[in-house]
Coordinates of C-alpha atoms in Angstrom, one line a residue:
Chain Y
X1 CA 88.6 165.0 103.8
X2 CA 88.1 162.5 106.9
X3 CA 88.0 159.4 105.0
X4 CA 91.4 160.3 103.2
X5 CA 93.4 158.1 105.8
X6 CA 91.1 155.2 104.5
X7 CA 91.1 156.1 101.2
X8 CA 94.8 155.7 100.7
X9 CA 95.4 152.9 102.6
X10 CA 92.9 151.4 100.3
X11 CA 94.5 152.3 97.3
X12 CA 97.9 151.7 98.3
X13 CA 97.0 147.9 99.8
X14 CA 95.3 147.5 96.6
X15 CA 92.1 146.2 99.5
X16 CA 89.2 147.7 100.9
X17 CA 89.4 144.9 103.9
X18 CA 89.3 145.4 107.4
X19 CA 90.3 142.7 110.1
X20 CA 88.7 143.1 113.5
X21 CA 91.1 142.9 116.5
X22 CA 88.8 140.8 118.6
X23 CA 91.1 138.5 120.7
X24 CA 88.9 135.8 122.9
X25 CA 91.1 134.7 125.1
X26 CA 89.4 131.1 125.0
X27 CA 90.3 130.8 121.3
X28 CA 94.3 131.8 121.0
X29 CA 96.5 129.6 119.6
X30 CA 97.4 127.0 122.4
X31 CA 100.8 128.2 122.7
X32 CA 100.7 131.8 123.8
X33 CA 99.6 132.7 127.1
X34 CA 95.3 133.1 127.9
X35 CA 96.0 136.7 129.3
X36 CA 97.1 140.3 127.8
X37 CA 100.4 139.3 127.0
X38 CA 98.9 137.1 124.9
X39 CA 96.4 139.2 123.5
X40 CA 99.3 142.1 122.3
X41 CA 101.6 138.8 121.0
X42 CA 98.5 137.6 118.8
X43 CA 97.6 140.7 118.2
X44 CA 101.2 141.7 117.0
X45 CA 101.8 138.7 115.1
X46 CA 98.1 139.1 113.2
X47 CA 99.1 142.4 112.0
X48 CA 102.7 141.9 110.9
X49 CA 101.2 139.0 109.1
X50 CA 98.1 141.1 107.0
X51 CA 99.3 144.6 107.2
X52 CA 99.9 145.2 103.1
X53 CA 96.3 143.3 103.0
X54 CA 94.1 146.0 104.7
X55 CA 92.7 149.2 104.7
X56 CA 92.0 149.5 108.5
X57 CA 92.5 147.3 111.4
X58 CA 89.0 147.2 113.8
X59 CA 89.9 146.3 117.5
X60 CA 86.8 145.5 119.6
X61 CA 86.9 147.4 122.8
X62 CA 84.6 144.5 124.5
X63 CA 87.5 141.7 124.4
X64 CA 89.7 144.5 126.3
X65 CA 87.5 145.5 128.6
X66 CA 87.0 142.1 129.5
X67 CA 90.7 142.1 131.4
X68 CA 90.3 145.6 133.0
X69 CA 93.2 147.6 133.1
X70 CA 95.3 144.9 132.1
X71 CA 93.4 145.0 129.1
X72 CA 93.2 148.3 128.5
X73 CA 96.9 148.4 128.6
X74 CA 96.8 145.6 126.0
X75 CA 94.7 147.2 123.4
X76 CA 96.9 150.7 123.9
X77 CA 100.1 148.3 122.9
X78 CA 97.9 146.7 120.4
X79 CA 97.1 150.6 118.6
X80 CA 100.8 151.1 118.8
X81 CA 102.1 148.4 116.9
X82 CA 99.7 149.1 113.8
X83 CA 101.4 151.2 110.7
X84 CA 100.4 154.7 111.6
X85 CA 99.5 155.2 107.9
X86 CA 96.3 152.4 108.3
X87 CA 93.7 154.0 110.0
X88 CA 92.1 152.5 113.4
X89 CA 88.4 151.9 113.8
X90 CA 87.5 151.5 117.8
X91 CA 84.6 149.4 117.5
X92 CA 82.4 150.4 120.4
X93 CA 78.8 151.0 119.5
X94 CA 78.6 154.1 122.1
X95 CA 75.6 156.5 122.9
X96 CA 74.9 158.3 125.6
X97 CA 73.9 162.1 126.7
X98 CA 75.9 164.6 126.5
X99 CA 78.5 165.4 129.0
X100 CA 78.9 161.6 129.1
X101 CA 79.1 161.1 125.2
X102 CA 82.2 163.4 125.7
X103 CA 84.0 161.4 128.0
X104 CA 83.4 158.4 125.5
X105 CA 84.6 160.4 122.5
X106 CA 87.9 161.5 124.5
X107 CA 88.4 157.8 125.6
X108 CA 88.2 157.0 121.9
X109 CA 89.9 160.0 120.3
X110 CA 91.9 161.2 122.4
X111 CA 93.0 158.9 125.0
X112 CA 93.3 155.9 122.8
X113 CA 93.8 158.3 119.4
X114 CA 91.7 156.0 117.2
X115 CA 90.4 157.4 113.8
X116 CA 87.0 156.0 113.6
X117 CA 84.3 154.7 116.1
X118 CA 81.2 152.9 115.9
X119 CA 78.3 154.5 117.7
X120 CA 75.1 153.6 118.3
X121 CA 71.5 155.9 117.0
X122 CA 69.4 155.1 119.9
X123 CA 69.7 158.0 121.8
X124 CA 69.5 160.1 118.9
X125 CA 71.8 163.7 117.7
X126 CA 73.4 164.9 121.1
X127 CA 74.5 161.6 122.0
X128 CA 76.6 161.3 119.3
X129 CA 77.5 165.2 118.5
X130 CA 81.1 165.2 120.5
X131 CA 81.8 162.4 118.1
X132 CA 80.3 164.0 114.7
X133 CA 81.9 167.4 115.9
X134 CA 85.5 165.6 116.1
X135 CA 85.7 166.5 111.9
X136 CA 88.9 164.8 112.0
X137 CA 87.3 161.2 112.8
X138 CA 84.7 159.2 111.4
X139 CA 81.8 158.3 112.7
X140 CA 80.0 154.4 111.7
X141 CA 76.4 154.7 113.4
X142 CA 74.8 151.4 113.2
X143 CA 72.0 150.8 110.8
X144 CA 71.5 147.5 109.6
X145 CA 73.4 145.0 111.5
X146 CA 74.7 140.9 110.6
X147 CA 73.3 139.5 113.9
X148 CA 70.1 137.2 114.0
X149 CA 68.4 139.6 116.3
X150 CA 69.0 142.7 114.1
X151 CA 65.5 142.5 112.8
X152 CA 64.0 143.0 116.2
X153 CA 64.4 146.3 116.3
X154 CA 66.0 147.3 113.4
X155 CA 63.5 145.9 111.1
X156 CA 60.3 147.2 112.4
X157 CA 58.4 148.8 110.0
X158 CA 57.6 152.7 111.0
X159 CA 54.4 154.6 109.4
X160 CA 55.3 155.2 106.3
X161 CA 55.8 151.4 105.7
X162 CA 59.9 151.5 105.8
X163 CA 62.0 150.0 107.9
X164 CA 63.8 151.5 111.2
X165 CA 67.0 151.3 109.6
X166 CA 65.9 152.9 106.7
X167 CA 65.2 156.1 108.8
X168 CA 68.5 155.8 110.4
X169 CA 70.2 155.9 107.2
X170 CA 68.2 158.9 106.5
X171 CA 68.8 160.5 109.8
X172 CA 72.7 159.8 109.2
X173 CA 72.8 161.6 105.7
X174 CA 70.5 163.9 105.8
X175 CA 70.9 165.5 109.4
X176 CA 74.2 164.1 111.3
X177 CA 76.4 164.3 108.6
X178 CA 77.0 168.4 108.8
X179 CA 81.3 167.3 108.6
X180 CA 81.3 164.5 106.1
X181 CA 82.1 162.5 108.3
X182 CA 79.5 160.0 108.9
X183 CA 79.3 156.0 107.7
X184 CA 77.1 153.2 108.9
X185 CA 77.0 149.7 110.0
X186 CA 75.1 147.5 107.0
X187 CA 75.3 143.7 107.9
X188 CA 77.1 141.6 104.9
X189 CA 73.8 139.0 105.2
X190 CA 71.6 141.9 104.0
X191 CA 72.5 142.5 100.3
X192 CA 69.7 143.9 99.7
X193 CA 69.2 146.1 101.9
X194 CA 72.7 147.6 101.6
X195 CA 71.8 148.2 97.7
X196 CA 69.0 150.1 98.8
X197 CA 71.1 151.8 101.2
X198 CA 74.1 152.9 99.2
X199 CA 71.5 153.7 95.7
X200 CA 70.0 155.9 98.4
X201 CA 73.0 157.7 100.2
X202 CA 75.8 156.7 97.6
X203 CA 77.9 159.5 99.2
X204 CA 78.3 157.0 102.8
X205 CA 80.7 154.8 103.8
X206 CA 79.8 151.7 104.5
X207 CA 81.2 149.2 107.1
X208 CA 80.1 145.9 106.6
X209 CA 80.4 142.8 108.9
X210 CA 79.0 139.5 108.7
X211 CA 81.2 138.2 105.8
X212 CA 83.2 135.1 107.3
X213 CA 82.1 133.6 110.4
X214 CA 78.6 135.0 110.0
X215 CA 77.9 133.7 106.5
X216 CA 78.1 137.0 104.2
X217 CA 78.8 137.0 100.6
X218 CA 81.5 139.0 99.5
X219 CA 80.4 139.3 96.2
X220 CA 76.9 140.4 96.9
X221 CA 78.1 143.0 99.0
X222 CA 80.6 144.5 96.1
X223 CA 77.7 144.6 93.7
X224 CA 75.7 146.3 96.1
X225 CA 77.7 148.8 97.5
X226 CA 81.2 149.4 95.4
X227 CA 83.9 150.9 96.4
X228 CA 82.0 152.1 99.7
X229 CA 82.0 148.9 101.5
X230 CA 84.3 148.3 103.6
X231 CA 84.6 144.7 104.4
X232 CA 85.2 143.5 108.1
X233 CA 86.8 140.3 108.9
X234 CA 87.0 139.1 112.2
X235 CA 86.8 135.4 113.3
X236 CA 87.8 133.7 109.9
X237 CA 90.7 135.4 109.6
X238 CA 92.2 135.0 113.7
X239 CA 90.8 132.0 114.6
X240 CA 92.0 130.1 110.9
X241 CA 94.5 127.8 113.2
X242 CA 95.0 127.0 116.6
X243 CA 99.0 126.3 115.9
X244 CA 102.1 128.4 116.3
X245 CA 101.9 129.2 112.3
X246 CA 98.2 131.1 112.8
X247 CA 99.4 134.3 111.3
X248 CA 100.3 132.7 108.1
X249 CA 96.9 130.7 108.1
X250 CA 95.3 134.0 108.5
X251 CA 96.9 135.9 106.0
X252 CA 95.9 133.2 103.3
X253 CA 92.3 133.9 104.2
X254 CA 93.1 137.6 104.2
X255 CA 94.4 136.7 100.5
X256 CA 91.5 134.5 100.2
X257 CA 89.0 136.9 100.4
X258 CA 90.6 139.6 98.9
X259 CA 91.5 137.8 95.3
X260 CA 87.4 138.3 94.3
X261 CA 87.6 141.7 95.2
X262 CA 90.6 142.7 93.5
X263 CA 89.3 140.8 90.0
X264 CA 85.9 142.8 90.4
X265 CA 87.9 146.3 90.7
X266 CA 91.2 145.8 88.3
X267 CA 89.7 143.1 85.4
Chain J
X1 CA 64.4 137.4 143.1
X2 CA 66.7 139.3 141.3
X3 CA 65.7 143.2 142.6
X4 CA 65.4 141.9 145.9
X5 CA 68.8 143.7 146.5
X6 CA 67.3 147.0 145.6
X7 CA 63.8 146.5 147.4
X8 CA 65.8 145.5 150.4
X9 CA 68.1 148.4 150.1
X10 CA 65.4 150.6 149.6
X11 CA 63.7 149.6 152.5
X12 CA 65.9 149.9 154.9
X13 CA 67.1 153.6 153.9
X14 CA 63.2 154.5 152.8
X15 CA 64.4 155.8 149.7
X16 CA 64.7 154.9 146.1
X17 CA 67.1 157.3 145.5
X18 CA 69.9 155.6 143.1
X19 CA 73.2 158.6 143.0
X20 CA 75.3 158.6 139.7
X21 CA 78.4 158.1 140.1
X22 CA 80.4 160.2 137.3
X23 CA 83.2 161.9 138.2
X24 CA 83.7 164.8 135.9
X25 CA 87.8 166.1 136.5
X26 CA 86.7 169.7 135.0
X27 CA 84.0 169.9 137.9
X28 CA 85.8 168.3 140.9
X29 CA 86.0 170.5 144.0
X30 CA 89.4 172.8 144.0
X31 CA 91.2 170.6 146.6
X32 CA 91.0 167.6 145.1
X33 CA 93.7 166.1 141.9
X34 CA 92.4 166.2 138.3
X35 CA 93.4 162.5 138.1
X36 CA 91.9 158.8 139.1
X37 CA 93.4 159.0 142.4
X38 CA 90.9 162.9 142.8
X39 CA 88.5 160.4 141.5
X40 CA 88.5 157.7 143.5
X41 CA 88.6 160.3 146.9
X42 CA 85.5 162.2 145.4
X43 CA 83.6 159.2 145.1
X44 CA 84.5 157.7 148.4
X45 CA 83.4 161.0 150.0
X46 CA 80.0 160.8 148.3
X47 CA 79.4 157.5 149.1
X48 CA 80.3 157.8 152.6
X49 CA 78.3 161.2 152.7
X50 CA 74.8 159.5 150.8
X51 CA 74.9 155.5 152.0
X52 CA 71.7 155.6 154.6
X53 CA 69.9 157.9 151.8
X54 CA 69.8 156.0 148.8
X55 CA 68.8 152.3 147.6
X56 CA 71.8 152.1 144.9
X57 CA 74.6 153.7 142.8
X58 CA 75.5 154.2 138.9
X59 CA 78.7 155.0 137.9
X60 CA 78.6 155.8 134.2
X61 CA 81.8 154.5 132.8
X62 CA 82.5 156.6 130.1
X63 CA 83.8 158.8 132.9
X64 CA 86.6 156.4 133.9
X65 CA 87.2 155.0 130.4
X66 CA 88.4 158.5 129.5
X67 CA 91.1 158.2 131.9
X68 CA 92.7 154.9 130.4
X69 CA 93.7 151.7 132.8
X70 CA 93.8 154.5 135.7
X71 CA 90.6 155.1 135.6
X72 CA 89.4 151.6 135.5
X73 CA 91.6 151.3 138.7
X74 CA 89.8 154.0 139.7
X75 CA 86.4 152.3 139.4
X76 CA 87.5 149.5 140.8
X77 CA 88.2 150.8 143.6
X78 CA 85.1 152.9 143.6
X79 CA 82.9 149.6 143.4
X80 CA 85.0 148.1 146.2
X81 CA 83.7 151.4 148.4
X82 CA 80.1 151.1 148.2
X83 CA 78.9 148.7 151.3
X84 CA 78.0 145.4 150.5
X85 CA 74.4 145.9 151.1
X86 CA 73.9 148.4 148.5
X87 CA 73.4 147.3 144.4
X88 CA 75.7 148.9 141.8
X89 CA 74.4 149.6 138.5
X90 CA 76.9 150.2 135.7
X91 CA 76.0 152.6 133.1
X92 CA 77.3 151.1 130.1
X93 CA 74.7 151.3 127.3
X94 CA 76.0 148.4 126.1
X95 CA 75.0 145.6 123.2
X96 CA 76.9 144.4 120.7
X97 CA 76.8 140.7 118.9
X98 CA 77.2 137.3 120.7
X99 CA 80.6 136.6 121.3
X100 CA 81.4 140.8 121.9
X101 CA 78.3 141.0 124.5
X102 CA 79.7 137.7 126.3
X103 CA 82.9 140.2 126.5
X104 CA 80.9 143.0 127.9
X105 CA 78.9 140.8 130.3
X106 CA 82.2 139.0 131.4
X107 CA 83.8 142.8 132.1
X108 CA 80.8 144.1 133.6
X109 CA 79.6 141.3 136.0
X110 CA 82.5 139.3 136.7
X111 CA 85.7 141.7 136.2
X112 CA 83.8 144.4 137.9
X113 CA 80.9 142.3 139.9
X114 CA 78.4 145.1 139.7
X115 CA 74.4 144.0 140.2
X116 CA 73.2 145.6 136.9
X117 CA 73.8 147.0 133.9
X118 CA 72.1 149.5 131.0
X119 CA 71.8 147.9 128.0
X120 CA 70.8 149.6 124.0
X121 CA 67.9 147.4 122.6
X122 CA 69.1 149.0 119.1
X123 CA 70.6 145.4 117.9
X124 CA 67.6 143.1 119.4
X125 CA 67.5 139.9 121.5
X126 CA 70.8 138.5 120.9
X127 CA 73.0 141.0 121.8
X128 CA 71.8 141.6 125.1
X129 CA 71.1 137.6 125.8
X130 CA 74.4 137.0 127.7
X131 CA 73.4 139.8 129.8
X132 CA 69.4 138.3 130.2
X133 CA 71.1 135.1 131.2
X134 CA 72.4 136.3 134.2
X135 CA 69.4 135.4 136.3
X136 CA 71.3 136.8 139.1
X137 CA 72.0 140.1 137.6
X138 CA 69.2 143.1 136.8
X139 CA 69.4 144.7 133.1
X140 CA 67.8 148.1 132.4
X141 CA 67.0 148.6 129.1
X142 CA 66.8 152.2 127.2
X143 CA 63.7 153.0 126.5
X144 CA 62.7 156.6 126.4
X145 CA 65.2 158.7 127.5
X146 CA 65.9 161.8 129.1
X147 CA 68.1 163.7 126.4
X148 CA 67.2 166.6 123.7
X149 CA 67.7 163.9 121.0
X150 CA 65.8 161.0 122.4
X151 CA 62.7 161.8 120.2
X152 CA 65.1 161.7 117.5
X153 CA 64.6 157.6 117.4
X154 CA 62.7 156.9 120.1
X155 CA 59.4 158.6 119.1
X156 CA 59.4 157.5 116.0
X157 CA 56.0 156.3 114.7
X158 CA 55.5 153.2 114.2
X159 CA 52.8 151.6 111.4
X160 CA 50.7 151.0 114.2
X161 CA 50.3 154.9 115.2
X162 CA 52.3 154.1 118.0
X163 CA 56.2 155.2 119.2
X164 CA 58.9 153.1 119.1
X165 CA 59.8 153.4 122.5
X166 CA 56.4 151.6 123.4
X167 CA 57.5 148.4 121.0
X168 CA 61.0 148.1 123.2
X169 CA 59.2 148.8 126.1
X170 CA 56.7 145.5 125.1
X171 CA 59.4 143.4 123.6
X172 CA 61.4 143.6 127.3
X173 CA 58.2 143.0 128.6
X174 CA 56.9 139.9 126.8
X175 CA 60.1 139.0 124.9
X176 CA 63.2 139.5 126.7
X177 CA 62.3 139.3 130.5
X178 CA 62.2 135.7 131.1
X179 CA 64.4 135.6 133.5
X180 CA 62.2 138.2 135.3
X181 CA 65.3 140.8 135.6
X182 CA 64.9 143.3 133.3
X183 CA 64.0 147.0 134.1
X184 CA 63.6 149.9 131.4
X185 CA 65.2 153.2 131.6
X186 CA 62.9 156.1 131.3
X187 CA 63.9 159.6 131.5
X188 CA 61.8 161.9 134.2
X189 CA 61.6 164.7 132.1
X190 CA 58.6 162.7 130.0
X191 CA 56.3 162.0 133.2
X192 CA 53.2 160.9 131.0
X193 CA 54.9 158.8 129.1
X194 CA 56.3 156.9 132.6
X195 CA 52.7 156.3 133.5
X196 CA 51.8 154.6 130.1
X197 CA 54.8 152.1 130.2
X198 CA 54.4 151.8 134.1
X199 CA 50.3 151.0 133.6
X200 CA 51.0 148.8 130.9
X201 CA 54.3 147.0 132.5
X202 CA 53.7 147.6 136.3
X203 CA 56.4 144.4 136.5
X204 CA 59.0 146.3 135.5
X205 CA 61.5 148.3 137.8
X206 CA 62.3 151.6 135.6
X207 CA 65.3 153.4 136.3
X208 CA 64.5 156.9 136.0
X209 CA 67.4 159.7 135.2
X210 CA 66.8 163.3 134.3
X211 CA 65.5 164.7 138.0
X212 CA 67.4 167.5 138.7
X213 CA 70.3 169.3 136.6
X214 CA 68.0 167.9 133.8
X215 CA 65.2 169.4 135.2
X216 CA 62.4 166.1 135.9
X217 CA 59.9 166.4 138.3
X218 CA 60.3 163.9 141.1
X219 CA 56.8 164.5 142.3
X220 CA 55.3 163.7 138.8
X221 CA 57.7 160.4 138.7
X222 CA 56.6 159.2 142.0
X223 CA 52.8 159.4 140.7
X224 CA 53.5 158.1 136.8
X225 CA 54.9 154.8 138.3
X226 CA 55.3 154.7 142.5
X227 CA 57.7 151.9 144.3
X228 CA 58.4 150.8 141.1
X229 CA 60.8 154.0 140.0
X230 CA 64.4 154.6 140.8
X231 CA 65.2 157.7 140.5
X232 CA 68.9 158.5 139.8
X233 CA 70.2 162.3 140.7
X234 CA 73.9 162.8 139.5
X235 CA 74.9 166.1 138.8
X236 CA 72.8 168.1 141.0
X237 CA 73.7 166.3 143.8
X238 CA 77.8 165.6 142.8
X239 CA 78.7 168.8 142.0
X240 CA 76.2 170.9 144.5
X241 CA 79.2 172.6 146.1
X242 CA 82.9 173.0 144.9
X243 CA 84.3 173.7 148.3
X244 CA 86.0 171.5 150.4
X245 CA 82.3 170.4 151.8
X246 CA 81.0 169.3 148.8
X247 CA 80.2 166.2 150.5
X248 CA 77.6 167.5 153.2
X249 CA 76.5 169.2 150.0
X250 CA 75.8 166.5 147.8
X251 CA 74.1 164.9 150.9
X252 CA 71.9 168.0 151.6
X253 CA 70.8 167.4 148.2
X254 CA 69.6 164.3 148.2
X255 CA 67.9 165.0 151.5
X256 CA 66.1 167.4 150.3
X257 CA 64.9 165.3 146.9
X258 CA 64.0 162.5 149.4
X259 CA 61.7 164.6 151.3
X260 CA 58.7 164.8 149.4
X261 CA 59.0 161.4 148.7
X262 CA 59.0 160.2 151.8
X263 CA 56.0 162.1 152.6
X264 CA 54.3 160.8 149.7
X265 CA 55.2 157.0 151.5
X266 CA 55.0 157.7 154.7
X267 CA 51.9 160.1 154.6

């Protein structure tokens, strides 16, 4: 069962939170160093401080990348110093053809050893099938996502008068999902559409951004999807201070956001 | 004029030939290492091999990715081999949300300085914006491509009768190309479809993959859309020998896909 990893650390954290590793070098804290040194420190420090608050940690490839190698090195050390028990999601959004979708998945899976990615639907089955065929990993194809421009595409109504994203969701369960091991992406600013989403397909994860920084409720998105949302936090939580005690300030949003969530599930 | 780089490259070589550059350990020649440093002399040999004969190059970089911080060494170093006068595109696929596609754009343009990059329409206007911005820099956009899958998404219907790929294509069109520097990628092996975006677009510069190993017709290309395709050969011309002269294979190759063009130019 792929989404066992997540499962427990859920249970035993008590949290179906994520935080997303996404360091911007422009926003650390003013006394570490603007380079991967001080990306891993921050990065360290963030973890240490939220790790019994989580249920995955989601490290952007993007800020990474962004530094080269030097980065690259700095999101290896970054994987490394999270609890091997707390599954990794490597957010990514990849999609491409075939021989090329394999070097991504062994970049992801293999090379970094993450447990999840996010991919992107575009380019439809075989540009995501050396992903969905790793049954040991999960696979978040985006669907519905938190950012103003999501409707542009995403929200285009097809023939039968549904939304794009409604297909996707469709494609996801009823065709791509051959290991269980399939979730999507559902925007936190779109309760509504991720109630339709999980009443249709109450068998997929969901991994939902767009609560904090972007404006989400976190209530709405409990009633709507349950026990199958996972929540991403990003900004709110690593950017809450600018001052040497940041890990602290972001645990207490971590604790912040997660006291509604744990009076919904344990009244 | 941001494809003046590529007209003036194309010019001078008469071609508009664009060779991808992705390096796939399992199918280097037997001399070389399976590692970045293999790589990075495989490339070099190519490049030096193909430079009068085409008008730009695209390494993919899933291919490096999958070798960790060597491999983005290794491209790198790659980039710093192709002469000056010759565009790069990287094939990233890339959008993500605001402050992650500032990431990407910052990795791809400045980190790595390429000319242009591929970008996934999938999460609309604001995810590829910090790419758009560049006014310096080109940005291809998917919009029907070459693989098995592509119909998967991409040919959806629309409530209008027609397919998706049409709506990106006319959103990068009338939307997203303000800047003038977009492009679209269309795959060869869907000629007929070329023609309609090219008769309805004739502005935009469409990258065009899926001649050769994926079996396009460069002849049918050439008359769906003329000066305005660049046609990208990787495979077929990368791996045309295994032998130690793999290079003044890859450069008969692309010789001989140049021919009938030129004819067609230069009647």
């Amino acid at each position: 069962m792929v989404m066992q990893k997540f499962r427990a650390a859920a249970a035993s954290n008590r949290s179906t939170l994520c935080i997303g590793l996404d360091p911007d070098l422009a926003r650390l804290p003013e006394h570490l160093t603007r380079d991967a040194a001080g990306i891993v420190q921050f990065n360290q420090a963030i973890i240490e401080a939220t790790s019994d608050l989580v249920c995955a940690y989601k490290p952007n490839i993007a800020f990474y990348e962004a530094l080269g190698s030097a980065g690259w090195q700095a999101l290896k050390q970054t994987i490394a110093s999270i609890p091997g028990h707390l599954p990794i999601i490597l957010d990514a959004k990849r999609g491409d053809i075939g021989s090329t979708a394999k070097a991504y998945a062994s970049a992801a899976f293999d090379e970094l050893g993450v447990d999840a990615i996010t991919l992107s639907p575009y380019m439809g089955y075989d540009s995501l099938q050396p992903f969905l065929e790793r049954a040991d990993k999960t696979c978040f194809i985006l669907c519905r996502t938190s950012n103003p421009g999501g409707d542009d595409v995403q929200n285009l109504a097809l023939a039968n008068g549904e939304p794009l994203f409604l297909k996707i969701a469709e494609l996801v369960a009823e065709r791509w999902n051959g290991n269980q091991n399939c979730g999507l992406v559902v925007g936190a600013t779109y309760p509504s559409e991720i109630a339709t989403i999980h009443q249709r397909y109450p068998e997929l994860p969901l991994l939902v951004p767009g609560v904090g920084s972007q404006g989400g409720d976190i209530g709405a998105v409990l009633a709507a999807a349950g026990e199958q949302a996972i929540i991403n936090l990003s900004r709110s939580v690593l950017y809450a201070s600018s001052t040497s005690s940041f890990a602290e300030a972001a645990r207490d949003v971590a604790q912040r956001f997660l006291a509604p969530k744990q009076a919904l599930n344990h009244p």
